[in-house]
Amino acid sequence: MRSTDRQRGDEMIKRIGVMTSGGDCAGLNAAIRAIVLHADTLGWEVIGIEDGTHGLLDRPVRARRLRVDEFDGSLLRRAGTILGAVSTGDPFAFKMPDGSVADVSQRILDGMAGLKIDALIGIGGDGSFRILDRLTRQGGIPFVGVPKTIDNDVPGTDASIGFHTAVEVAVEALDRLQPTAQSHHRVMVLEVMGRDAGHIAIHTAVAGGADVCLIPEIGYSLDGIASKLQAVKDTGRAFALVIVAEAVKTDTGEPVAHRKPDGGIRYGGIGQWLAERIEVATGADARVTVLGHVQRGAEPVAVDRVIASALGVHSVGLIAAGRTGRVAVWSRRTVSDLPIEDVVGQTRPVEHDDVLVRTALGLGIYLGDLRT
Ligand code: F6P
């Protein structure tokens, strides 16, 4: 059970904080706008904290009052986040300039205390929720999470903010690759993001008419891919479209990734690896497109604006109701919420019985060595 000393009802709330944390995506400004607009209807002030917890580490703290009229114009449709975001730096094991590692959580909490906020909304992914939950528990500050990530791997929510826009960008890329693939009789390989989940890849494959779609959740073989491409050729079609999610491993299980200076993993390169193998295995002329961060920087599509607005309003409502320590979620075309413990430390991979897996198989897309 969550500690009740963090629960504060509507009558005690005067000012809340909001931050965007982790990698950016489309729809963050729409969520911030919804929080500011709804808080205003309750007579609350909203303080926007810059660059996630980093803004609270600096002195003076980097944060500012967000006013309703700031959102009159283009912010609803604008990509990125007006608050800035960082995806590095665990406050409990923070890399200091001299290379040492320190716990800076109390300094962040002191920074937060100076803002005199009664509750915090963190728009983030699983990693951010884990850190912010621990931090706000330590400081006794009511916390609500709003899920965002193009990877769509937050449990309990059908879609996190930014996912639909990332898929739109990837489908648009496939729409542009198809004519040139057809003209030159080529195999076009499109590498998409998603970290360890294949949601972007499989949605793109279905919406964009791919022939092969490799996701981290399903094993595959080069023979399987070659057979599928041969079958396509046998129908008289001289081009093919292949999607590969960035975290897919080689056929022998080796990750294709780079080690970051902080020890983390940066994916990238499986598309090139795959295209070379396809050329050898089939004799086809293959080309690779790595979409990368263009999936994050696009203007939010309408459904992302809708979800961001609904989750933003709901998160403020949760604070008003004293129901904190929760994550607002979007499921079956409505908003609800889950205890943060049910979200933190979990991921949401593409399940083998997912409707999109069944749809892709039904369309004859090669998804790997999946027996259904
Ligand atoms: O988690 C979102 C995401 O875009 C992943 O799909 C990708 O692997 C990663 O972030 C890239 O992170 P960075 O922006 O730090 O390179």
PDB file of C-alpha atoms in Angstrom, residues 26 32 111 129 135 244 253 265 352:
ATOM      1  CA  ALA A  26       5.727  13.654 -30.577  1.00  0.00           C
ATOM      2  CA  ILE A  32       1.983  19.634 -21.074  1.00  0.00           C
ATOM      3  CA  GLY A 111      15.556  21.832  -5.569  1.00  0.00           C
ATOM      4  CA  PHE A 129       8.898   6.304 -13.633  1.00  0.00           C
ATOM      5  CA  LEU A 135      12.720  10.045  -5.667  1.00  0.00           C
ATOM      6  CA  VAL A 244      13.644  -4.864 -39.124  1.00  0.00           C
ATOM      7  CA  GLY A 253      22.016 -14.313 -31.577  1.00  0.00           C
ATOM      8  CA  ILE A 265      23.484  -0.021 -25.300  1.00  0.00           C
ATOM      9  CA  HIS A 352       2.867 -13.942 -30.029  1.00  0.00           C
TER      10      HIS A 352
END
